[in-house]
Amino acid sequence: MSLMGELTFFLGLQVRQLENEIFINQAKYTKELLKKFVMKNFSDASTLMNSSRKLDKDEGIQDVDITAYRGIISSILYLTVSRPYIMFVVGACGRFQANPKQSHYIAAKHISKYLKGTQYYAGCKIDRKSTSGTCQFFDDRLISWFSKKQTSIATSLAEVEYLATSSCCGFNNR
């Protein structure tokens, strides 16, 4: 492998190797996705999904092109390799691939807008630590929430996953 030079791209992941660190992201794939679906000039979204919009069958709403909708969903689904936290919302949109409506297409576009704004995700800009959290709802009412700043610093979501895996397996460098 050393005859081939430094690894810069592997299975759709961009790889940047430094002396003691390896940075992994899918920014190039995200840019290509936005270009393919004519969304590169859209504004960014600060949230992954609009919390006031609920996805359901929307029987009376206008249909959209099934092929285009499936293309967007499958393209975004590939990004879950390095960004597993988007899996829930992509799965929620994916449930409607058999009969997508305009509201589902708008939700998929919103995910794309979020991805556009977070191509080079690195957490907090001050200390570069990511924050995770959960919200528990009962019907439409928030009953509990939790938020915690992570102890690890990561410059890509793929790196976050690798750090999480190593901490679960007990491979922390101490």
PDB file of N, CA and C in Angstrom, residues 74-108:
ATOM      1  N   SER A  74     -32.062   7.622  -0.609  1.00  0.00           N
ATOM      2  CA  SER A  74     -30.953   6.657  -0.652  1.00  0.00           C
ATOM      3  C   SER A  74     -29.606   7.358  -0.613  1.00  0.00           C
ATOM      4  N   SER A  75     -29.489   8.526  -1.219  1.00  0.00           N
ATOM      5  CA  SER A  75     -28.241   9.282  -1.168  1.00  0.00           C
ATOM      6  C   SER A  75     -27.943   9.757   0.247  1.00  0.00           C
ATOM      7  N   ILE A  76     -28.960  10.260   0.934  1.00  0.00           N
ATOM      8  CA  ILE A  76     -28.770  10.702   2.313  1.00  0.00           C
ATOM      9  C   ILE A  76     -28.499   9.507   3.214  1.00  0.00           C
ATOM     10  N   LEU A  77     -29.141   8.394   2.930  1.00  0.00           N
ATOM     11  CA  LEU A  77     -28.936   7.179   3.722  1.00  0.00           C
ATOM     12  C   LEU A  77     -27.467   6.759   3.714  1.00  0.00           C
ATOM     13  N   TYR A  78     -26.790   6.938   2.582  1.00  0.00           N
ATOM     14  CA  TYR A  78     -25.369   6.591   2.509  1.00  0.00           C
ATOM     15  C   TYR A  78     -24.536   7.423   3.479  1.00  0.00           C
ATOM     16  N   LEU A  79     -24.968   8.638   3.779  1.00  0.00           N
ATOM     17  CA  LEU A  79     -24.237   9.498   4.710  1.00  0.00           C
ATOM     18  C   LEU A  79     -24.304   9.007   6.155  1.00  0.00           C
ATOM     19  N   THR A  80     -25.213   8.095   6.446  1.00  0.00           N
ATOM     20  CA  THR A  80     -25.294   7.589   7.820  1.00  0.00           C
ATOM     21  C   THR A  80     -24.069   6.756   8.189  1.00  0.00           C
ATOM     22  N   VAL A  81     -23.239   6.418   7.203  1.00  0.00           N
ATOM     23  CA  VAL A  81     -21.984   5.713   7.479  1.00  0.00           C
ATOM     24  C   VAL A  81     -21.120   6.549   8.420  1.00  0.00           C
ATOM     25  N   SER A  82     -21.017   7.837   8.128  1.00  0.00           N
ATOM     26  CA  SER A  82     -20.196   8.711   8.964  1.00  0.00           C
ATOM     27  C   SER A  82     -21.027   9.612   9.872  1.00  0.00           C
ATOM     28  N   ARG A  83     -22.333   9.605   9.718  1.00  0.00           N
ATOM     29  CA  ARG A  83     -23.207  10.461  10.515  1.00  0.00           C
ATOM     30  C   ARG A  83     -24.408   9.662  11.002  1.00  0.00           C
ATOM     31  N   PRO A  84     -24.192   8.707  11.903  1.00  0.00           N
ATOM     32  CA  PRO A  84     -25.285   7.821  12.321  1.00  0.00           C
ATOM     33  C   PRO A  84     -26.432   8.526  13.024  1.00  0.00           C
ATOM     34  N   TYR A  85     -26.213   9.706  13.554  1.00  0.00           N
ATOM     35  CA  TYR A  85     -27.281  10.408  14.257  1.00  0.00           C
ATOM     36  C   TYR A  85     -28.401  10.862  13.324  1.00  0.00           C
ATOM     37  N   ILE A  86     -28.171  10.880  12.015  1.00  0.00           N
ATOM     38  CA  ILE A  86     -29.230  11.276  11.087  1.00  0.00           C
ATOM     39  C   ILE A  86     -30.115  10.098  10.698  1.00  0.00           C
ATOM     40  N   MET A  87     -29.778   8.905  11.166  1.00  0.00           N
ATOM     41  CA  MET A  87     -30.494   7.691  10.759  1.00  0.00           C
ATOM     42  C   MET A  87     -31.988   7.744  11.096  1.00  0.00           C
ATOM     43  N   PHE A  88     -32.346   8.268  12.255  1.00  0.00           N
ATOM     44  CA  PHE A  88     -33.756   8.300  12.643  1.00  0.00           C
ATOM     45  C   PHE A  88     -34.587   9.121  11.669  1.00  0.00           C
ATOM     46  N   VAL A  89     -34.138  10.344  11.353  1.00  0.00           N
ATOM     47  CA  VAL A  89     -34.940  11.204  10.475  1.00  0.00           C
ATOM     48  C   VAL A  89     -34.935  10.692   9.042  1.00  0.00           C
ATOM     49  N   VAL A  90     -33.820  10.114   8.602  1.00  0.00           N
ATOM     50  CA  VAL A  90     -33.783   9.534   7.250  1.00  0.00           C
ATOM     51  C   VAL A  90     -34.731   8.342   7.187  1.00  0.00           C
ATOM     52  N   GLY A  91     -34.739   7.533   8.247  1.00  0.00           N
ATOM     53  CA  GLY A  91     -35.661   6.396   8.310  1.00  0.00           C
ATOM     54  C   GLY A  91     -37.107   6.841   8.339  1.00  0.00           C
ATOM     55  N   ALA A  92     -37.373   7.944   9.053  1.00  0.00           N
ATOM     56  CA  ALA A  92     -38.741   8.475   9.104  1.00  0.00           C
ATOM     57  C   ALA A  92     -39.204   8.905   7.716  1.00  0.00           C
ATOM     58  N   CYS A  93     -38.337   9.554   6.969  1.00  0.00           N
ATOM     59  CA  CYS A  93     -38.687   9.952   5.599  1.00  0.00           C
ATOM     60  C   CYS A  93     -38.740   8.737   4.679  1.00  0.00           C
ATOM     61  N   GLY A  94     -37.885   7.767   4.921  1.00  0.00           N
ATOM     62  CA  GLY A  94     -37.827   6.578   4.086  1.00  0.00           C
ATOM     63  C   GLY A  94     -39.075   5.719   4.146  1.00  0.00           C
ATOM     64  N   ARG A  95     -39.846   5.842   5.214  1.00  0.00           N
ATOM     65  CA  ARG A  95     -41.074   5.045   5.336  1.00  0.00           C
ATOM     66  C   ARG A  95     -42.105   5.391   4.267  1.00  0.00           C
ATOM     67  N   PHE A  96     -41.943   6.548   3.644  1.00  0.00           N
ATOM     68  CA  PHE A  96     -42.940   7.019   2.684  1.00  0.00           C
ATOM     69  C   PHE A  96     -42.465   6.885   1.234  1.00  0.00           C
ATOM     70  N   GLN A  97     -41.497   6.020   0.978  1.00  0.00           N
ATOM     71  CA  GLN A  97     -40.963   5.875  -0.377  1.00  0.00           C
ATOM     72  C   GLN A  97     -41.960   5.264  -1.350  1.00  0.00           C
ATOM     73  N   ALA A  98     -42.921   4.518  -0.865  1.00  0.00           N
ATOM     74  CA  ALA A  98     -43.910   3.900  -1.752  1.00  0.00           C
ATOM     75  C   ALA A  98     -44.891   4.920  -2.309  1.00  0.00           C
ATOM     76  N   ASN A  99     -45.198   5.963  -1.537  1.00  0.00           N
ATOM     77  CA  ASN A  99     -46.159   6.964  -1.971  1.00  0.00           C
ATOM     78  C   ASN A  99     -45.793   8.330  -1.370  1.00  0.00           C
ATOM     79  N   PRO A 100     -44.673   8.919  -1.821  1.00  0.00           N
ATOM     80  CA  PRO A 100     -44.241  10.183  -1.222  1.00  0.00           C
ATOM     81  C   PRO A 100     -45.128  11.356  -1.619  1.00  0.00           C
ATOM     82  N   LYS A 101     -45.314  12.228  -0.673  1.00  0.00           N
ATOM     83  CA  LYS A 101     -46.106  13.441  -0.891  1.00  0.00           C
ATOM     84  C   LYS A 101     -45.186  14.656  -0.799  1.00  0.00           C
ATOM     85  N   GLN A 102     -45.726  15.812  -1.098  1.00  0.00           N
ATOM     86  CA  GLN A 102     -44.948  17.052  -1.072  1.00  0.00           C
ATOM     87  C   GLN A 102     -44.363  17.313   0.318  1.00  0.00           C
ATOM     88  N   SER A 103     -45.097  16.999   1.372  1.00  0.00           N
ATOM     89  CA  SER A 103     -44.601  17.233   2.731  1.00  0.00           C
ATOM     90  C   SER A 103     -43.382  16.362   3.043  1.00  0.00           C
ATOM     91  N   HIS A 104     -43.348  15.140   2.498  1.00  0.00           N
ATOM     92  CA  HIS A 104     -42.201  14.258   2.703  1.00  0.00           C
ATOM     93  C   HIS A 104     -40.993  14.779   1.942  1.00  0.00           C
ATOM     94  N   TYR A 105     -41.224  15.283   0.743  1.00  0.00           N
ATOM     95  CA  TYR A 105     -40.146  15.844  -0.069  1.00  0.00           C
ATOM     96  C   TYR A 105     -39.561  17.080   0.616  1.00  0.00           C
ATOM     97  N   ILE A 106     -40.408  17.900   1.203  1.00  0.00           N
ATOM     98  CA  ILE A 106     -39.945  19.089   1.928  1.00  0.00           C
ATOM     99  C   ILE A 106     -39.083  18.670   3.116  1.00  0.00           C
ATOM    100  N   ALA A 107     -39.483  17.618   3.824  1.00  0.00           N
ATOM    101  CA  ALA A 107     -38.688  17.115   4.955  1.00  0.00           C
ATOM    102  C   ALA A 107     -37.329  16.606   4.483  1.00  0.00           C
ATOM    103  N   ALA A 108     -37.287  15.898   3.353  1.00  0.00           N
ATOM    104  CA  ALA A 108     -36.017  15.408   2.810  1.00  0.00           C
ATOM    105  C   ALA A 108     -35.127  16.569   2.383  1.00  0.00           C
TER     106      ALA A 108
END
